[in-house]
mmCIF file of C-alpha atoms in Angstrom:
data_model
loop_
_atom_site.group_PDB
_atom_site.id
_atom_site.type_symbol
_atom_site.label_atom_id
_atom_site.label_comp_id
_atom_site.label_asym_id
_atom_site.label_seq_id
_atom_site.Cartn_x
_atom_site.Cartn_y
_atom_site.Cartn_z
ATOM 1 C CA MET A 1 -22.602 -199.996 -167.368
ATOM 2 C CA TRP A 2 -24.855 -197.023 -166.115
ATOM 3 C CA ARG A 3 -26.692 -194.793 -168.999
ATOM 4 C CA SER A 4 -28.534 -192.034 -168.730
ATOM 5 C CA ARG A 5 -31.410 -190.586 -170.925
ATOM 6 C CA LEU A 6 -32.798 -187.039 -170.724
ATOM 7 C CA GLN A 7 -36.768 -187.165 -171.210
ATOM 8 C CA VAL A 8 -39.664 -184.620 -171.122
ATOM 9 C CA GLN A 9 -43.049 -185.260 -170.305
ATOM 10 C CA CYS A 10 -45.911 -185.402 -173.071
ATOM 11 C CA GLU A 11 -49.140 -183.622 -172.340
ATOM 12 C CA HIS A 12 -50.892 -187.088 -171.852
ATOM 13 C CA GLY A 13 -48.260 -188.096 -169.045
ATOM 14 C CA THR A 14 -45.838 -190.229 -171.049
ATOM 15 C CA TRP A 15 -42.293 -189.519 -171.321
ATOM 16 C CA ARG A 16 -40.252 -189.047 -174.643
ATOM 17 C CA SER A 17 -36.496 -188.131 -175.463
ATOM 18 C CA PRO A 18 -36.629 -184.910 -176.929
ATOM 19 C CA TYR A 19 -33.565 -186.042 -178.971
ATOM 20 C CA GLY A 20 -34.976 -189.559 -180.425
ATOM 21 C CA VAL A 21 -33.437 -192.833 -181.371
ATOM 22 C CA TRP A 22 -30.281 -193.514 -183.873
ATOM 23 C CA PHE A 23 -29.919 -196.866 -185.246
ATOM 24 C CA GLY A 24 -32.084 -197.841 -181.796
ATOM 25 C CA GLU A 25 -29.805 -196.405 -179.329
ATOM 26 C CA PRO A 26 -30.749 -192.908 -177.822
ATOM 27 C CA SER A 27 -28.902 -190.236 -179.580
ATOM 28 C CA ASP A 28 -29.038 -187.911 -176.109
ATOM 29 C CA PRO A 29 -26.230 -185.061 -176.530
ATOM 30 C CA VAL A 30 -24.795 -185.798 -173.210
ATOM 31 C CA TRP A 31 -24.352 -188.661 -171.237
ATOM 32 C CA PHE A 32 -23.262 -189.027 -167.530
ATOM 33 C CA LYS A 33 -20.785 -191.963 -167.130
ATOM 34 C CA PRO A 34 -20.239 -192.377 -163.200
ATOM 35 C CA GLU A 35 -16.495 -192.541 -161.802
ATOM 36 C CA MET A 36 -17.133 -195.548 -160.037
ATOM 37 C CA SER A 37 -18.032 -199.095 -159.892
ATOM 38 C CA ASP A 38 -21.655 -199.801 -161.132
ATOM 39 C CA GLU A 39 -22.479 -201.531 -157.375
ATOM 40 C CA ASN A 40 -21.354 -198.241 -155.793
ATOM 41 C CA PHE A 41 -23.193 -195.998 -158.124
ATOM 42 C CA LEU A 42 -26.105 -197.888 -157.380
ATOM 43 C CA ALA A 43 -25.637 -197.985 -153.364
ATOM 44 C CA GLN A 44 -25.090 -194.302 -153.446
ATOM 45 C CA ALA A 45 -28.234 -194.072 -155.348
ATOM 46 C CA GLN A 46 -29.949 -195.911 -152.706
ATOM 47 C CA GLN A 47 -28.228 -193.896 -150.031
ATOM 48 C CA LEU A 48 -29.541 -190.770 -151.560
ATOM 49 C CA GLY A 49 -32.942 -191.982 -151.088
ATOM 50 C CA ILE A 50 -33.882 -192.240 -154.687
ATOM 51 C CA ALA A 51 -36.277 -194.657 -155.330
ATOM 52 C CA ILE A 52 -35.000 -197.946 -157.689
ATOM 53 C CA HIS A 53 -36.977 -199.508 -159.957
ATOM 54 C CA HIS A 54 -36.226 -203.157 -161.556
ATOM 55 C CA ASN A 55 -39.410 -203.695 -163.991
ATOM 56 C CA GLU A 56 -41.864 -201.984 -165.762
ATOM 57 C CA ASP A 57 -44.893 -200.587 -164.613
ATOM 58 C CA ALA A 58 -47.355 -198.150 -165.323
ATOM 59 C CA ASN A 59 -46.648 -195.866 -162.666
ATOM 60 C CA SER A 60 -43.135 -195.718 -163.529
ATOM 61 C CA ASN A 61 -43.260 -194.374 -167.051
ATOM 62 C CA PHE A 62 -40.319 -196.924 -168.230
ATOM 63 C CA PRO A 63 -38.349 -195.281 -171.257
ATOM 64 C CA GLU A 64 -39.261 -198.568 -173.543
ATOM 65 C CA ASP A 65 -36.402 -197.804 -176.155
ATOM 66 C CA LEU A 66 -33.620 -198.445 -174.017
ATOM 67 C CA ASP A 67 -30.970 -201.202 -174.060
ATOM 68 C CA TRP A 68 -32.327 -202.822 -170.723
ATOM 69 C CA ARG A 69 -33.197 -206.206 -169.481
ATOM 70 C CA GLN A 70 -36.164 -206.657 -167.393
ATOM 71 C CA GLY A 71 -34.950 -206.758 -163.682
ATOM 72 C CA ASP A 72 -31.972 -204.340 -164.212
ATOM 73 C CA PRO A 73 -31.899 -201.459 -161.874
ATOM 74 C CA TRP A 74 -32.812 -198.057 -162.889
ATOM 75 C CA PHE A 75 -34.209 -194.806 -161.608
ATOM 76 C CA SER A 76 -35.112 -191.305 -162.676
ATOM 77 C CA MET A 77 -34.759 -187.786 -161.305
ATOM 78 C CA ASP A 78 -36.838 -184.651 -162.056
ATOM 79 C CA LEU A 79 -34.553 -181.089 -162.360
ATOM 80 C CA ASP A 80 -35.699 -180.437 -158.623
ATOM 81 C CA LEU A 81 -34.085 -183.785 -157.385
ATOM 82 C CA LEU A 82 -31.138 -183.794 -159.837
ATOM 83 C CA LYS A 83 -30.344 -180.212 -158.206
ATOM 84 C CA LYS A 84 -30.146 -181.729 -154.649
ATOM 85 C CA VAL A 85 -28.453 -184.922 -154.930
ATOM 86 C CA ASN A 86 -24.769 -184.845 -154.412
ATOM 87 C CA PHE A 87 -23.526 -187.893 -156.088
ATOM 88 C CA ASP A 88 -19.708 -188.578 -156.639
ATOM 89 C CA ASP A 89 -19.244 -186.525 -159.837
ATOM 90 C CA PRO A 90 -15.413 -185.341 -160.100
ATOM 91 C CA LYS A 91 -15.598 -184.391 -163.738
ATOM 92 C CA GLY A 92 -18.963 -181.893 -163.362
ATOM 93 C CA GLN A 93 -21.265 -183.834 -165.625
ATOM 94 C CA LEU A 94 -24.219 -183.847 -163.566
ATOM 95 C CA SER A 95 -23.798 -180.140 -163.083
ATOM 96 C CA GLU A 96 -23.554 -179.691 -167.138
ATOM 97 C CA ILE A 97 -26.548 -181.774 -167.514
ATOM 98 C CA THR A 98 -28.789 -179.763 -164.864
ATOM 99 C CA HIS A 99 -27.610 -176.873 -166.636
ATOM 100 C CA LEU A 100 -29.145 -178.440 -169.825
ATOM 101 C CA LEU A 101 -32.047 -179.688 -168.059
ATOM 102 C CA SER A 102 -32.683 -176.151 -166.600
ATOM 103 C CA ASP A 103 -32.135 -174.682 -169.976
ATOM 104 C CA MET A 104 -34.463 -177.264 -171.693
ATOM 105 C CA ALA A 105 -37.194 -176.645 -168.929
ATOM 106 C CA ARG A 106 -37.215 -172.891 -169.826
ATOM 107 C CA ASP A 107 -37.013 -172.987 -173.452
ATOM 108 C CA LEU A 108 -39.497 -175.801 -173.662
ATOM 109 C CA GLU A 109 -42.148 -174.277 -171.019
ATOM 110 C CA HIS A 110 -41.848 -176.836 -168.802
ATOM 111 C CA THR A 111 -42.256 -177.274 -164.694
ATOM 112 C CA PRO A 112 -38.695 -179.231 -163.000
ATOM 113 C CA ASP A 113 -40.958 -182.195 -162.779
ATOM 114 C CA GLN A 114 -41.776 -182.335 -166.589
ATOM 115 C CA ILE A 115 -38.542 -182.882 -167.385
ATOM 116 C CA ARG A 116 -35.859 -185.646 -166.206
ATOM 117 C CA LEU A 117 -32.550 -187.934 -166.058
ATOM 118 C CA VAL A 118 -33.253 -191.522 -166.308
ATOM 119 C CA MET A 119 -30.323 -193.583 -165.164
ATOM 120 C CA TYR A 120 -30.253 -197.345 -166.629
ATOM 121 C CA LYS A 121 -28.299 -200.491 -166.083
ATOM 122 C CA THR A 122 -27.435 -201.854 -169.451
ATOM 123 C CA PRO A 123 -27.115 -205.684 -169.800
ATOM 124 C CA ASN A 124 -23.751 -205.984 -170.940
ATOM 125 C CA SER A 125 -22.734 -204.493 -167.858
#
């Protein structure tokens, strides 16, 4: 199963959730649940030209507190990219997340590249 995580960039360049963790799980107020299979969702992200990662490295700023196993796919989309991509989203979830991130960027005085949505595949999926 794919999960989502909202993050903002700190002054020193690392990423953090503005919502923290609850009992070891992300406590974001929203969760984007793709309506397609895990494999099709990953294929669609690749077709949209989104960089898919399979490891943690200094350049990717992987969120450390996720239920994720080394080698599983994950990717991130900043606010500008999120506005441009056209995932199959029959329930309009990404549109709602985009509005939330836009409001967060305005309220926190962040630029669109300082706020992102991370999608990651959980180990039990």
